Each structure stands twice: as structure tokens, then as C-alpha cells.
Amino acid sequence: MGEAALFWIMAPVAVFGALGLVFSRKAVHGALCLALTMISLALFYIAQEAPFLGVVQIVVYTGAIMMLFLFVIMLVGVDSSDSRVETIRGQRFAAGLAVAGVVLLLAGVTVRATLPEEPAGLAQASPDGNVAGIADAIFGTYVWAFEVVAALLITAAVGAMTLTHRERLTHRPTQKELSIKRFSEGPPGEAAGLPVPGVYARHNAVDTPALLPDGTPSEASINRVLVARGAARSTEEFRHHPTPADVEAAAQGDVDEPAGELGTDDDASGGERA
């Protein structure tokens, strides 16, 4: 009863994830839908008394491979307009033939498949255990198919590296050339490089602007992505605003205004070095 309830609950979830993979417009959403389908399949394996396959499905495929795909997609970025451009002639026709062949193969296997009258349990199917049964099937009965699939995966990996390889058409500047260009063409104030976020500031965080030698916060030290998202702290928060007492003391010439003061009462010493 519990197995049937699990099937009727997770089967629509698996189908929904598969349809989301096919019809999603963004690659990130497609990867998440595929991960949802893989998790559903892992639950099916566990319900069918195959805990090893279920754990491998979650740890290896969902947790490692699919998350790697997802991180690569999120870091590199895939434009939906570029994904529909056919870079290799005839690839759509070849893909159609491949899909038709897979459909015919699955249909033939389904028609010729025969099910036993009484299903066999795990103890009868693999008396030595689930892991030993899988090892005997892979490296014994289906060793030839296993080797062919391994060779196919290696060929696919080499082909992917070959297709994504780019020949460098221009000279790659060295560190010395970049330094000379920065001093000769860039602004003099940025010749030595900009301070990193958090330097001479009260917080060692990427959203906190660095303080220049004169005590003013540097807007260029904050990542432009954080600024665009509105996640960076305002430079006015760390800019020093002299108080009337500071103005009076400066006019009398009693004390010199510290160069690295922040605009807060509890941090009049210029902040701690991160």
C-alpha cells in the first residue's frame, strides 16, 4: 500500500520535472527540473528494495553531476537566443533520427518484455546482496556494453573539449606589459592599483568600500555586480563629516584632523585594518 501511494505521488512529480526540462526557456530552470526527476527516480529505486541504486542516484547524479552542470550554467551563463542557433549543419535532422530510433527501440523492448507471474524479491534476485549483484551484472553479464558506454563517454568528453577549444588570435599580454600599460595609459591615481574592499575599514567585507590614504571611501573598490544589485553599502556611510568641534579645533590649530576618520562616533581612529 505504501509503495503504491509513493508511486502515485512521485510519478507526477517525475513527469512534471521531465516536461519542465523539455519546455523550460532558461537552462538553469531545465537543470533544476532534471534534478527533481532524478530525485524522484531515486525514491523509486529505494521503494523497489534497491537502496544502493537510490543512494548513487542522489549522491552521484543529482548531487555531483547535475549540481556541477547547474553551477557551470550559472557561472558561464547561457543566452536563450544563442541556444537556438544551429552551429552544426544537420544536427536537428540527426537529432530527430536519433530520437526516432530510441523510441522504436524502447517500443520493441516493451512489446517483447515478459513479466513474471509473481515478482521476485531482493533476496531471490541477488542472494549475495545488492552491491554484489550490480557488480556481477556490470562486470560479468553486461561487461561488453559497459566498456562500449565508457568508450563513448570518453569520446564525448574529448569531442566537447575539441569543439570548445579556441585558438588565440592575439598576443596575450604579460604581467609586465599590463603594468607598463597601467602606468602609461591609465589615470595616475590608479597606477598602483585600487585597494581591495575592507582595507582600513571597520568591516572586512566585500560590500564595504575601502578607504584611500586621505580617508575618503573609494567607490571603485566595490564590485560592480554588487553595486548593480544594490547590495553594496553606501560610501556616504563611511565618509567623514567634520563636527563643529572639529571645525573649531582646526581653526584654532590645536589638533590636526585625522586622515582616516570615519563618519561614526564609535570609530574616530580611522578604523581597524582588515
XYZ file of C-alpha atoms in Angstrom:
274
model
C 0.000 0.000 0.000
C 2.788 2.415 0.895
C 4.703 1.626 -2.306
C 1.628 2.298 -4.438
C 0.968 5.585 -2.629
C 4.586 6.648 -3.134
C 4.356 5.833 -6.838
C 1.174 7.824 -7.441
C 2.651 10.794 -5.551
C 6.139 10.830 -7.071
C 5.262 9.718 -10.623
C 3.516 13.023 -11.491
C 6.437 14.885 -9.916
C 8.901 12.992 -12.122
C 6.805 13.626 -15.235
C 6.458 17.296 -14.310
C 10.252 17.590 -13.954
C 10.784 15.903 -17.334
C 8.319 18.217 -19.055
C 9.914 21.208 -17.343
C 13.301 20.150 -18.721
C 11.905 19.992 -22.265
C 9.814 23.157 -22.253
C 11.772 25.479 -19.922
C 13.200 28.551 -21.638
C 16.137 29.003 -19.262
C 18.931 26.490 -18.869
C 19.034 26.916 -15.084
C 15.351 26.004 -14.778
C 15.898 22.980 -17.024
C 18.750 21.745 -14.832
C 16.630 22.111 -11.689
C 13.751 20.208 -13.287
C 16.120 17.404 -14.288
C 17.440 17.242 -10.712
C 13.827 16.919 -9.491
C 13.247 13.992 -11.854
C 16.436 12.277 -10.698
C 15.416 12.574 -7.053
C 12.042 11.029 -7.901
C 13.783 8.117 -9.629
C 15.977 7.623 -6.557
C 12.863 7.270 -4.404
C 11.504 4.695 -6.849
C 14.741 2.689 -6.552
C 14.576 2.755 -2.764
C 10.922 1.665 -2.824
C 11.886 -1.276 -5.067
C 14.362 -2.536 -2.441
C 17.396 -1.136 -4.263
C 18.875 1.290 -1.728
C 22.316 1.256 -3.349
C 20.960 2.497 -6.674
C 18.842 5.111 -4.887
C 21.779 6.500 -2.931
C 24.011 6.509 -6.032
C 21.270 8.297 -7.973
C 21.145 11.075 -5.376
C 24.834 11.361 -4.449
C 26.465 10.872 -7.862
C 23.958 12.044 -10.452
C 21.872 14.610 -8.561
C 24.411 15.809 -6.012
C 27.544 15.806 -8.155
C 26.889 15.798 -11.895
C 23.686 17.855 -12.026
C 24.899 20.382 -9.470
C 28.108 20.732 -11.491
C 26.029 21.430 -14.595
C 23.962 23.940 -12.647
C 26.999 25.794 -11.288
C 28.611 25.925 -14.736
C 25.414 27.293 -16.264
C 25.073 29.915 -13.535
C 28.731 30.983 -13.744
C 29.157 30.977 -17.524
C 25.616 31.936 -18.456
C 23.632 30.696 -21.435
C 21.605 33.115 -23.502
C 18.312 31.698 -24.760
C 18.796 33.406 -28.126
C 22.210 31.771 -28.570
C 20.976 28.311 -27.582
C 18.634 28.190 -30.595
C 21.338 28.975 -33.125
C 22.336 25.882 -35.122
C 26.124 25.851 -35.134
C 26.476 22.464 -36.896
C 24.568 21.825 -40.105
C 22.174 18.923 -40.000
C 22.243 18.497 -36.236
C 18.476 18.892 -35.927
C 17.842 16.236 -38.573
C 20.342 13.903 -36.906
C 18.746 14.541 -33.513
C 15.330 13.705 -34.963
C 16.628 10.422 -36.348
C 18.238 9.585 -33.009
C 15.009 10.286 -31.115
C 13.016 8.169 -33.553
C 15.496 5.313 -33.180
C 15.316 5.465 -29.375
C 11.513 5.484 -29.489
C 11.450 2.438 -31.781
C 13.983 0.639 -29.598
C 12.002 1.285 -26.423
C 8.779 0.249 -28.144
C 10.350 -3.027 -29.293
C 11.712 -3.801 -25.837
C 8.368 -3.001 -24.225
C 6.406 -5.210 -26.613
C 8.742 -8.186 -26.218
C 9.127 -7.835 -22.464
C 7.611 -10.574 -20.321
C 6.915 -10.129 -16.637
C 6.867 -12.999 -14.153
C 3.613 -14.003 -12.584
C 4.996 -13.374 -9.105
C 7.627 -10.654 -8.620
C 10.903 -11.782 -7.091
C 12.252 -10.071 -4.019
C 15.740 -8.754 -3.398
C 16.844 -11.891 -1.584
C 15.944 -14.064 -4.575
C 17.251 -11.697 -7.252
C 20.652 -11.124 -5.591
C 21.362 -13.540 -2.754
C 24.818 -12.045 -2.119
C 23.487 -8.502 -1.731
C 22.556 -5.565 -3.892
C 26.119 -4.302 -4.429
C 27.459 -7.728 -5.368
C 24.566 -8.287 -7.779
C 25.215 -4.969 -9.535
C 28.949 -5.696 -9.776
C 28.281 -9.170 -11.229
C 25.888 -7.711 -13.823
C 28.204 -4.867 -14.865
C 31.499 -6.745 -14.955
C 30.045 -10.096 -15.955
C 26.843 -10.251 -17.978
C 26.971 -6.730 -19.443
C 30.728 -6.119 -19.433
C 30.838 -5.517 -23.217
C 28.039 -2.934 -23.070
C 29.752 -1.301 -20.082
C 33.043 -0.951 -21.979
C 31.282 0.455 -25.061
C 29.452 3.064 -22.981
C 32.695 4.012 -21.213
C 34.458 4.483 -24.556
C 31.504 6.547 -25.799
C 31.656 8.836 -22.759
C 35.397 9.347 -23.166
C 34.903 10.156 -26.856
C 32.148 12.620 -25.969
C 34.403 14.344 -23.409
C 37.253 14.651 -25.924
C 34.824 15.930 -28.564
C 33.422 18.546 -26.179
C 36.917 19.813 -25.391
C 37.741 19.908 -29.110
C 34.601 21.856 -30.011
C 35.047 24.382 -27.202
C 38.759 24.934 -27.839
C 39.610 28.355 -29.211
C 42.779 29.357 -30.918
C 44.225 32.573 -29.534
C 44.442 35.078 -32.388
C 46.036 37.901 -30.429
C 49.042 38.108 -28.179
C 48.287 37.541 -24.508
C 49.824 40.414 -22.534
C 52.155 39.514 -19.717
C 52.063 40.934 -16.208
C 54.906 43.309 -17.062
C 53.120 44.624 -20.152
C 49.906 45.145 -18.200
C 51.802 47.049 -15.509
C 53.500 49.301 -18.113
C 50.147 49.962 -19.799
C 48.516 50.828 -16.480
C 51.223 53.396 -15.667
C 51.401 54.879 -19.183
C 47.739 54.983 -20.214
C 45.679 54.776 -17.026
C 44.909 57.523 -14.533
C 47.870 58.329 -12.249
C 45.768 57.720 -9.153
C 45.069 54.130 -10.211
C 48.586 53.271 -11.407
C 49.463 51.353 -8.264
C 46.126 49.557 -8.189
C 42.985 50.133 -6.195
C 42.621 48.971 -2.601
C 40.566 45.884 -2.023
C 37.251 46.106 -0.137
C 37.586 46.245 3.613
C 41.080 47.767 3.767
C 41.321 50.361 6.555
C 37.616 49.878 7.176
C 35.575 48.752 10.164
C 34.312 45.664 8.329
C 36.322 43.147 6.294
C 33.506 42.538 3.809
C 33.195 42.763 0.035
C 30.306 45.218 0.308
C 32.323 47.684 2.397
C 34.271 50.344 0.483
C 37.977 50.741 1.071
C 39.456 53.936 2.435
C 42.049 55.834 0.469
C 45.109 57.339 2.206
C 43.272 60.623 2.706
C 40.413 58.857 4.482
C 37.822 59.117 1.718
C 35.983 55.912 0.702
C 36.767 54.503 -2.741
C 33.718 53.635 -4.828
C 35.894 51.750 -7.318
C 36.851 49.188 -4.653
C 33.333 47.695 -4.655
C 32.403 45.064 -7.202
C 30.182 46.474 -9.941
C 27.855 43.479 -9.652
C 27.118 44.302 -6.011
C 26.535 47.946 -6.912
C 24.130 46.978 -9.726
C 22.196 44.677 -7.397
C 22.024 47.321 -4.690
C 23.836 45.032 -2.238
C 26.805 47.351 -1.600
C 26.966 49.728 1.331
C 26.886 53.422 0.549
C 30.148 55.309 0.594
C 28.453 58.171 2.413
C 28.146 55.893 5.419
C 31.933 55.797 5.720
C 32.704 59.355 4.617
C 33.962 61.606 7.427
C 31.753 64.606 8.192
C 33.526 67.078 10.482
C 31.652 68.091 13.588
C 31.515 71.698 14.859
C 34.125 70.776 17.452
C 36.475 69.540 14.719
C 35.987 72.754 12.743
C 36.644 74.894 15.799
C 39.737 72.864 16.728
C 41.064 73.051 13.202
C 40.507 76.809 13.107
C 42.414 77.246 16.354
C 45.177 74.952 15.082
C 45.185 72.887 18.270
C 44.822 69.437 16.667
C 45.182 68.057 13.205
C 42.252 66.264 11.661
C 42.996 62.529 11.362
C 43.192 61.462 7.762
C 41.411 58.139 8.160
C 38.372 59.062 10.278
C 35.030 57.502 9.545
C 31.675 59.155 9.811
C 30.766 57.395 13.069
C 31.139 58.350 16.709
C 32.494 54.999 17.886
C 35.304 54.860 15.352
C 37.273 58.088 15.392
C 40.629 56.454 14.896
C 40.214 55.659 11.221
C 39.025 52.084 11.643
C 40.869 48.838 12.062
C 42.986 47.410 9.322
C 41.287 44.260 7.983
